[in-house]
PDB file of C-alpha atoms in Angstrom:
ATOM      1  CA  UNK A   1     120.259 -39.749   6.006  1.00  0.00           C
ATOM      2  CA  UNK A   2     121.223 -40.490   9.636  1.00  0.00           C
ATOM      3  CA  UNK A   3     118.680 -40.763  12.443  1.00  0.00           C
ATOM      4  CA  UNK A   4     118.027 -41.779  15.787  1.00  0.00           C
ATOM      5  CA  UNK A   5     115.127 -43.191  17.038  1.00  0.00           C
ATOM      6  CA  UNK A   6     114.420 -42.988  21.108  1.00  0.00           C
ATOM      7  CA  UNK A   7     111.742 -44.154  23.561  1.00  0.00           C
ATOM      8  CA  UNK A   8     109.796 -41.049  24.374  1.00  0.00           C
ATOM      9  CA  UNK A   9     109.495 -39.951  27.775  1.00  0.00           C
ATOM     10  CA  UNK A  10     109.082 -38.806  30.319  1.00  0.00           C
ATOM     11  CA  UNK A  11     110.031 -41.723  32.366  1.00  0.00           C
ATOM     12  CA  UNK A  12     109.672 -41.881  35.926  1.00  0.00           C
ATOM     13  CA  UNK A  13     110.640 -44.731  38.126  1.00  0.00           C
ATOM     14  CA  UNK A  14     111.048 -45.116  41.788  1.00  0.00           C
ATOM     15  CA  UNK A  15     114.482 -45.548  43.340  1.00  0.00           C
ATOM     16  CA  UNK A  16     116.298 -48.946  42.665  1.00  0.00           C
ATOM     17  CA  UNK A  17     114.016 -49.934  39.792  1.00  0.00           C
ATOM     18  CA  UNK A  18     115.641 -50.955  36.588  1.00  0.00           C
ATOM     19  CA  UNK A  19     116.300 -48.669  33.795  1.00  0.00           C
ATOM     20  CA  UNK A  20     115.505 -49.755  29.899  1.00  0.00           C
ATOM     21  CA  UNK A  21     115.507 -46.511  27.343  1.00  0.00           C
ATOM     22  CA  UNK A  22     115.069 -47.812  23.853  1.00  0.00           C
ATOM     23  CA  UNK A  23     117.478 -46.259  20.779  1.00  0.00           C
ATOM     24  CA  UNK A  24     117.314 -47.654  17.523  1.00  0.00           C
ATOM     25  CA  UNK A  25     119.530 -45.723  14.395  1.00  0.00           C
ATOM     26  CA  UNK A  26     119.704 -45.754  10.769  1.00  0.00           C
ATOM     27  CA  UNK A  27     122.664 -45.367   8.992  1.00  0.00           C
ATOM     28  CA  UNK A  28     125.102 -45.551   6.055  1.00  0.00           C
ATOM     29  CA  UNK A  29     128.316 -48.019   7.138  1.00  0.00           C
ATOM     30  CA  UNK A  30     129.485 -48.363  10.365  1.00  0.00           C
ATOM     31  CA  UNK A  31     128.970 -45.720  12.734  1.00  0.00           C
ATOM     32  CA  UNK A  32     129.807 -45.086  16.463  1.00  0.00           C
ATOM     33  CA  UNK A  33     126.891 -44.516  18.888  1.00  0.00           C
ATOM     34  CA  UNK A  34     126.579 -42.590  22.335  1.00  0.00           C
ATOM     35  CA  UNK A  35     124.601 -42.185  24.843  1.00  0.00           C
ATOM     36  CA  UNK A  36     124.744 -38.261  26.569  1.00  0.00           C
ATOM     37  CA  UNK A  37     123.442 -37.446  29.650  1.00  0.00           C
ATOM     38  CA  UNK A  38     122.215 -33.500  30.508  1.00  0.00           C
ATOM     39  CA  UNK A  39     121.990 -32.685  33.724  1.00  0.00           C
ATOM     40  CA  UNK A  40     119.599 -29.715  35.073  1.00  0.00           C
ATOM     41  CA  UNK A  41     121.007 -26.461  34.155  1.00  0.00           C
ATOM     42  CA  UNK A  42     124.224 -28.278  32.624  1.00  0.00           C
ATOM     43  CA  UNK A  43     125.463 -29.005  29.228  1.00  0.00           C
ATOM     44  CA  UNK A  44     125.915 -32.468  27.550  1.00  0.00           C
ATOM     45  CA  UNK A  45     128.120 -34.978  28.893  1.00  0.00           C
ATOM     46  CA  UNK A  46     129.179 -38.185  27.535  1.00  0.00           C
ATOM     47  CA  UNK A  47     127.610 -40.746  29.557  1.00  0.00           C
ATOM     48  CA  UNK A  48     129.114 -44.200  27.289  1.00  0.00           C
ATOM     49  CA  UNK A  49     129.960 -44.740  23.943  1.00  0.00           C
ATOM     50  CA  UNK A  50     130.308 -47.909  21.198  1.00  0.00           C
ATOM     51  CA  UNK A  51     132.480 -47.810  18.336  1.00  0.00           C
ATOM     52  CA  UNK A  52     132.030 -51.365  16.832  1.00  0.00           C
ATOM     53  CA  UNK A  53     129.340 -53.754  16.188  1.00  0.00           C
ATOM     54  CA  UNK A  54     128.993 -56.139  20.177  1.00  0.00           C
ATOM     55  CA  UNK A  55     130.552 -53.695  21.665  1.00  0.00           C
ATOM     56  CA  UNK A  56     129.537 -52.650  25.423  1.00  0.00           C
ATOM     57  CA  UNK A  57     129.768 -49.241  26.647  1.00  0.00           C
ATOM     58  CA  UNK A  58     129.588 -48.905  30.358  1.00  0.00           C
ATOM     59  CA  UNK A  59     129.504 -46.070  32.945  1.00  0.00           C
ATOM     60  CA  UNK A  60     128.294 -45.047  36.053  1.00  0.00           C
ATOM     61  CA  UNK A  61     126.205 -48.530  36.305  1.00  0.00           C
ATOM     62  CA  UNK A  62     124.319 -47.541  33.068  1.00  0.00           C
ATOM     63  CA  UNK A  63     124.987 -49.817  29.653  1.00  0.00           C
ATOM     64  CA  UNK A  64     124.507 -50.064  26.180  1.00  0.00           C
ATOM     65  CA  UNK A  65     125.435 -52.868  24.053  1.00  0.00           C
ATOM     66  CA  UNK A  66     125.898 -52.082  19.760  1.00  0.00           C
ATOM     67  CA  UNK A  67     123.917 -54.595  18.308  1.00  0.00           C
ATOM     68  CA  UNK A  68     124.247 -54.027  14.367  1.00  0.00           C
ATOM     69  CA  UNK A  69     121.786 -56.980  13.616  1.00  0.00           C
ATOM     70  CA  UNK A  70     119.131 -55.010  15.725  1.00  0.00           C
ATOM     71  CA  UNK A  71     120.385 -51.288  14.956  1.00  0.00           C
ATOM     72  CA  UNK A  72     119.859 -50.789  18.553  1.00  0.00           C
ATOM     73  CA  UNK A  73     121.714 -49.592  21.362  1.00  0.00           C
ATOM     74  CA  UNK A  74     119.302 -49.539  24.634  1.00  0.00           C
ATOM     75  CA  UNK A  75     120.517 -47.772  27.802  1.00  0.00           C
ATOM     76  CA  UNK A  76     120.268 -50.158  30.701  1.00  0.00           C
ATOM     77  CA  UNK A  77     120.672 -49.884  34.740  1.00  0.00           C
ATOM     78  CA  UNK A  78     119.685 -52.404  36.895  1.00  0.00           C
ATOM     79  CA  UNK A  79     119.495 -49.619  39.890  1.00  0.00           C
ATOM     80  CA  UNK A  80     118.543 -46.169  39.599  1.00  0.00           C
ATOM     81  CA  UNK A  81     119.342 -43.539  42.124  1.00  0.00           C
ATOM     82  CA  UNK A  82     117.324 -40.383  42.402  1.00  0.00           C
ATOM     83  CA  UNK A  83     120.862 -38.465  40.938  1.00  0.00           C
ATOM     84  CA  UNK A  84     120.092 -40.134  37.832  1.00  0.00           C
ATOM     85  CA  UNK A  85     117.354 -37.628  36.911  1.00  0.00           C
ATOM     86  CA  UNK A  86     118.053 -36.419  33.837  1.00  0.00           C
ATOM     87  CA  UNK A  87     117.600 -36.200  30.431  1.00  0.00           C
ATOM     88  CA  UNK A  88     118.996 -38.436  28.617  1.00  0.00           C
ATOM     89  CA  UNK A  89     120.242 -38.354  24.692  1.00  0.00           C
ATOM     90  CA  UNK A  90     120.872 -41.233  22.308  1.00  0.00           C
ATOM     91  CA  UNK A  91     123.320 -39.951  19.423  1.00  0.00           C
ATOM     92  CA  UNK A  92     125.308 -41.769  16.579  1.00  0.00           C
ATOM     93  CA  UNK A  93     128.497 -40.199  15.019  1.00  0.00           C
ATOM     94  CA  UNK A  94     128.083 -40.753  11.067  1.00  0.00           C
ATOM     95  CA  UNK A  95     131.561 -41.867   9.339  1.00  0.00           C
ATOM     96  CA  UNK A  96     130.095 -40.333   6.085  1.00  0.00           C
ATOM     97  CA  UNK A  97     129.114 -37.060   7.399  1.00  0.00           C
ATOM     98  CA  UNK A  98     131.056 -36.817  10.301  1.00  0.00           C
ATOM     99  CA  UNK A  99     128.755 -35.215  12.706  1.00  0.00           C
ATOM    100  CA  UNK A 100     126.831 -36.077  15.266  1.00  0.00           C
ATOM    101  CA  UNK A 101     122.797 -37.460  15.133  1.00  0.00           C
ATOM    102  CA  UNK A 102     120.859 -36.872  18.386  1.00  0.00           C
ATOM    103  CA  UNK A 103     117.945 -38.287  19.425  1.00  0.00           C
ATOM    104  CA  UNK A 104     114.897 -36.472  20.830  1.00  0.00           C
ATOM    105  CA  UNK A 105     115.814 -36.972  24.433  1.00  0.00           C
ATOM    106  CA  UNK A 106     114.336 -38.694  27.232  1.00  0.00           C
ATOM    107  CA  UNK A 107     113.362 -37.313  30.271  1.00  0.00           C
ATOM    108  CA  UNK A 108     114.189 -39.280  33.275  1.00  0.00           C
ATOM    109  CA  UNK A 109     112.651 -38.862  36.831  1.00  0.00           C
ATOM    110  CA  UNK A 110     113.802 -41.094  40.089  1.00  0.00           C
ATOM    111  CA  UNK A 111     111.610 -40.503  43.019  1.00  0.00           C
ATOM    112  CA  UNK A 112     112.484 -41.580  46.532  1.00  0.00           C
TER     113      UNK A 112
ATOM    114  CA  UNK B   1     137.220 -32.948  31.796  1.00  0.00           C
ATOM    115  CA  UNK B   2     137.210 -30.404  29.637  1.00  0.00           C
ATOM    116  CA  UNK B   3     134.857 -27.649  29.951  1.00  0.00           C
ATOM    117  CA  UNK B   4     132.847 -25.950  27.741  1.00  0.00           C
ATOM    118  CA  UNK B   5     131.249 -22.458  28.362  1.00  0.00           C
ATOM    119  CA  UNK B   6     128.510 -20.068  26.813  1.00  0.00           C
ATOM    120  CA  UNK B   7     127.543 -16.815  27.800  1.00  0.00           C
ATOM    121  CA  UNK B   8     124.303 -15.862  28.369  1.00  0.00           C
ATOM    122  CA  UNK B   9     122.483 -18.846  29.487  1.00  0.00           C
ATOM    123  CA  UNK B  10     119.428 -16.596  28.841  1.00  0.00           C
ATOM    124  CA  UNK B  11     118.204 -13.275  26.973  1.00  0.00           C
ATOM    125  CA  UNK B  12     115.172 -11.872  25.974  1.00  0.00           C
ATOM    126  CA  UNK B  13     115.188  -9.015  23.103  1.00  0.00           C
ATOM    127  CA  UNK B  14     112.899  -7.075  20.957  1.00  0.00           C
ATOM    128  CA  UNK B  15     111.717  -8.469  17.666  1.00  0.00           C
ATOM    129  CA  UNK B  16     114.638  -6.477  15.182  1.00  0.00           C
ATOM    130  CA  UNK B  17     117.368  -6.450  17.481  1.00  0.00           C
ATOM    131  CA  UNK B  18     120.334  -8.986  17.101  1.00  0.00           C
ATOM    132  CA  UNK B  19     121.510 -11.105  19.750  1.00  0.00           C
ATOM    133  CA  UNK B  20     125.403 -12.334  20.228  1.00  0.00           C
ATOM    134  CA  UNK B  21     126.206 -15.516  21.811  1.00  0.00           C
ATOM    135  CA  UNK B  22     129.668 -16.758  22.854  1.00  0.00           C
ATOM    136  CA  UNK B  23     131.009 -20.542  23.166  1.00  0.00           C
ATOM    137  CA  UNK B  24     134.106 -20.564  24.883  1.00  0.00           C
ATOM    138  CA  UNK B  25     136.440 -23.872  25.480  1.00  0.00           C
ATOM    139  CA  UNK B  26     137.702 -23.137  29.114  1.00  0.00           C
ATOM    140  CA  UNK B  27     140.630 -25.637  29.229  1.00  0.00           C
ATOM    141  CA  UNK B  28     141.425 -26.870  25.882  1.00  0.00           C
ATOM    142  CA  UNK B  29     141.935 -25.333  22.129  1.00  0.00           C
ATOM    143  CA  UNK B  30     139.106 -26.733  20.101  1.00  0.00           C
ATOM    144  CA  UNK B  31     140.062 -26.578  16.097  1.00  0.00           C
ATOM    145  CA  UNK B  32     136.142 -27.471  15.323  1.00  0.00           C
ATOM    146  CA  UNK B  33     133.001 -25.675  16.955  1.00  0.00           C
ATOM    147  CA  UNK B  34     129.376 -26.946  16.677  1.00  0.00           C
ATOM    148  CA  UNK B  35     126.135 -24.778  16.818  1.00  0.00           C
ATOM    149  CA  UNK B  36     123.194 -26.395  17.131  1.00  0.00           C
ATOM    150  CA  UNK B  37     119.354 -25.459  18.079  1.00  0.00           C
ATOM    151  CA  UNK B  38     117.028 -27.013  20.050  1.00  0.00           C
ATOM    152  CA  UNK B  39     113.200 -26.733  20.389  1.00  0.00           C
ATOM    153  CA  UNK B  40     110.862 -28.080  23.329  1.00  0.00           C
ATOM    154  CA  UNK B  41     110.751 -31.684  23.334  1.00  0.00           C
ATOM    155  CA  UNK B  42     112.938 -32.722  19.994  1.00  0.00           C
ATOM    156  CA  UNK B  43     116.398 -32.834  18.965  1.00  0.00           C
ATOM    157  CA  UNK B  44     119.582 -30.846  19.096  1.00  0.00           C
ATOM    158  CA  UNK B  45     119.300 -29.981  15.533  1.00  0.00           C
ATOM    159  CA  UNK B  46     122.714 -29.143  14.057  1.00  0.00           C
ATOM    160  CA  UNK B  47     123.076 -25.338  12.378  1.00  0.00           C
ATOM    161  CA  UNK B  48     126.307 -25.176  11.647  1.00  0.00           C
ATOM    162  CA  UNK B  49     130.268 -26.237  12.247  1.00  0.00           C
ATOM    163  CA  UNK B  50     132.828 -23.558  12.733  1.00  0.00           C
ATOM    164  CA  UNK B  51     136.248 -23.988  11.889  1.00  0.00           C
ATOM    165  CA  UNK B  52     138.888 -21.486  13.838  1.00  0.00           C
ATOM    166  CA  UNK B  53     139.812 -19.321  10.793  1.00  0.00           C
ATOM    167  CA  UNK B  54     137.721 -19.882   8.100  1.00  0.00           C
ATOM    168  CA  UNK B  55     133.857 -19.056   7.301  1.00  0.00           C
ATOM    169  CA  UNK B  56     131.288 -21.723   8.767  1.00  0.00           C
ATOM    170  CA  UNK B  57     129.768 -24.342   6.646  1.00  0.00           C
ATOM    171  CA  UNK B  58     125.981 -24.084   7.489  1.00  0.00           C
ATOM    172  CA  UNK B  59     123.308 -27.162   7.468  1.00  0.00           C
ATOM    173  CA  UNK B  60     120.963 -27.008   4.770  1.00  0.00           C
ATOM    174  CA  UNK B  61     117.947 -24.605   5.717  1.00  0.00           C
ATOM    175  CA  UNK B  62     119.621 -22.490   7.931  1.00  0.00           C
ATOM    176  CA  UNK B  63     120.511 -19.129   6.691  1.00  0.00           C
ATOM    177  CA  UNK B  64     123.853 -18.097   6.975  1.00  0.00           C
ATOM    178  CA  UNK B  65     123.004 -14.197   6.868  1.00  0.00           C
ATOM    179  CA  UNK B  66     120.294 -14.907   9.655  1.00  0.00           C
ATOM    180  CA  UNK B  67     122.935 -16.892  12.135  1.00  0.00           C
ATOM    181  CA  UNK B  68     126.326 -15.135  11.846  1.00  0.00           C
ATOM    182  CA  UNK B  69     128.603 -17.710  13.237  1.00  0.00           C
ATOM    183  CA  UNK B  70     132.240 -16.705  13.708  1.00  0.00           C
ATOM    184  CA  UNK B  71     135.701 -18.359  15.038  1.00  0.00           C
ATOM    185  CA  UNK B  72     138.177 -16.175  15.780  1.00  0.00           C
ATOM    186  CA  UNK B  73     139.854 -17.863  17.712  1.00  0.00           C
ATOM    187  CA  UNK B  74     140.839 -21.605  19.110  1.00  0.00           C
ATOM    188  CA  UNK B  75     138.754 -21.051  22.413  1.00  0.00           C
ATOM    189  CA  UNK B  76     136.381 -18.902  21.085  1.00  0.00           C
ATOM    190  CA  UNK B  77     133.136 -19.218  18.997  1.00  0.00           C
ATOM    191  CA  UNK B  78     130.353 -16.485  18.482  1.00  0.00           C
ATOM    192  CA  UNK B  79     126.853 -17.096  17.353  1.00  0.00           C
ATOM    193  CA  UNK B  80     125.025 -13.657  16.446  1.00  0.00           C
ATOM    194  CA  UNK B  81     121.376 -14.120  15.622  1.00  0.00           C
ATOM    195  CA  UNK B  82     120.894 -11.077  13.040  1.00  0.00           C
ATOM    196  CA  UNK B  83     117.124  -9.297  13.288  1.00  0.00           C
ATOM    197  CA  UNK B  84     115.830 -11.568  15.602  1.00  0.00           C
ATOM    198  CA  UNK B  85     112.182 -12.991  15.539  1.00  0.00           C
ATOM    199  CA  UNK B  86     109.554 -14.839  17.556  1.00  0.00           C
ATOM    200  CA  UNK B  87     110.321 -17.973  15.671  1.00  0.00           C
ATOM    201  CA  UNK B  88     114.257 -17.492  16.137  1.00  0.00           C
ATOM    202  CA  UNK B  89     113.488 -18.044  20.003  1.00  0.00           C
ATOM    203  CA  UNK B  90     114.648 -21.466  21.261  1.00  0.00           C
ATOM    204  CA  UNK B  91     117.666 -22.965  22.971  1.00  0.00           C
ATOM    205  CA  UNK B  92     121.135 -22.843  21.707  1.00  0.00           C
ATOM    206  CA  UNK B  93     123.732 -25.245  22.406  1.00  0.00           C
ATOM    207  CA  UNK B  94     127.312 -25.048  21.315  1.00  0.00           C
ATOM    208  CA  UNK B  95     130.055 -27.994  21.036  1.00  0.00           C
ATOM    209  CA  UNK B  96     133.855 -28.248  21.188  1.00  0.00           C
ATOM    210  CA  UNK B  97     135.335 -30.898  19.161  1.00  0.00           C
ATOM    211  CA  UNK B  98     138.562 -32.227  20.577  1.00  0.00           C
ATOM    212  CA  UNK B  99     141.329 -35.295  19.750  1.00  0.00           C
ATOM    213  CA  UNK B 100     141.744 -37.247  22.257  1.00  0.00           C
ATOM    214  CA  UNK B 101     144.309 -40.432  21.464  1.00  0.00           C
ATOM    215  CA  UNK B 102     141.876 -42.303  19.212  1.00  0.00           C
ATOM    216  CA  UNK B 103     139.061 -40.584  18.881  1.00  0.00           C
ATOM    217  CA  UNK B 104     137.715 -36.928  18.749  1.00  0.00           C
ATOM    218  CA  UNK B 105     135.093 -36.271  21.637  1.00  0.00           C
ATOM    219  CA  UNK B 106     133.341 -33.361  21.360  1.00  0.00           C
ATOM    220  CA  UNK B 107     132.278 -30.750  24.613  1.00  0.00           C
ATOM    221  CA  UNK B 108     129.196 -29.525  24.898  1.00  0.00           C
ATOM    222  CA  UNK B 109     128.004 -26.118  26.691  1.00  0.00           C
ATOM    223  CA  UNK B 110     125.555 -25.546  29.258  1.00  0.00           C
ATOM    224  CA  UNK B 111     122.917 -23.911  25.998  1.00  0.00           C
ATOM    225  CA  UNK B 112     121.494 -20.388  25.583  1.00  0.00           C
ATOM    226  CA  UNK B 113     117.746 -19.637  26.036  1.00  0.00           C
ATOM    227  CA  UNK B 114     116.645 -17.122  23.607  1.00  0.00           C
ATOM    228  CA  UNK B 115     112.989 -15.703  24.011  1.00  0.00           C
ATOM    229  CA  UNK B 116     112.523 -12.525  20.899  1.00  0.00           C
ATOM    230  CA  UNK B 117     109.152 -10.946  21.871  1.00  0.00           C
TER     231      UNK B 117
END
């Protein structure tokens, strides 16, 4: 079946540094893949999203690039700010199931 | 964006003694509800989807009698944890699925601690 494979945490990093968490998948086809962020004390929120193989999600300075040769899709900022701590959640939408796949999150802490 | 709420974010019971949750879609009808549990450091593990109007198709493993999940409505979804337990205690996390133009995007809520003594 579908899974998600993410860099365990937690992660903390110092204001400004650069930001690499690590998500690798398997899957059957084609599917799309996310990257959620949660917030303390909120829900989920979409943070960027790929729907096709070289694609490049981008938001909030964070990205992710879909590479299908790799099965990866690594979360990347080049400059954190101490509101990106977080928790953050890799996830791949399955065309065959048609449901969502989360990874085991990944704490992240910016410190000043 | 669209908001997604669930009500409590937190409750303790007695082992025996069910426990109702309620996912509500603030803004937006949402045809297709998500339930899904969550333990300390692992995934959102999905129990169940919810369709407004008809019974909930339930994950393999999870027992349908155990978490009663119903839809009544489109901005309503209830999750009622029947003769709770120790081990039932975990977070909860509930999800609105909506169309947007291309694409459905689904909502999620802000989760519901449950501790069963």
């Amino acid at each position: 079946g579908d899974s998600v494979t993410q860099m365990e945490g937690p992660v903390t990093l110092s204001e400004e540094a650069c930001l690499t968490i690590n998500c690798t998948y398997t899957a059957t086809g084609y599917p799309s893949l996310f990257w959620y962020v949660q917030y303390p004390g909120e829900g989920l929120q979409l943070l960027l999203k790929a729907t096709k193989a070289d694609d490049k999600g981008s938001n909030k300075g964070f990205e992710a690039t879909y590479r299908k040769e790799t099965t990866s899709f690594h979360l990347e900022k080049g400059s954190v700010q101490v509101s990106d701590s977080a928790v953050y959640f890799c996830a791949l939408f399955g065309f065959g199931n048609e449901k969502l796949t989360f990874g085991t999150g990944t704490r992240l802490t910016i410190i000043p | 964006g669209a908001v997604v709420s669930q009500h409590p974010s937190w409750v303790i019971c007695k082992s025996g003694t069910s426990v109702k949750i309620e996912c509500r879609s603030l803004d937006f009808q949402a045809t297709t509800m998500f339930w899904y549990r969550q333990f300390p450091k692992q995934s959102l593990m999905l129990m169940a989807t919810s369709n407004e109007g008809s019974k909930a198709t339930y994950e393999q493993g999870v027992e349908k009698d155990k978490f009663l999940i119903n839809h009544a409505s489109l901005t309503l979804s209830t999750l009622t944890v029947t003769s709770a337990h120790p081990e039932d205690s975990s977070f909860y996390i509930c999800s609105a699925r909506v169309q947007l133009s291309s694409y459905n995007e689904q909502f999620f809520g802000p989760g519901t601690r449950l501790t069963v003594l």
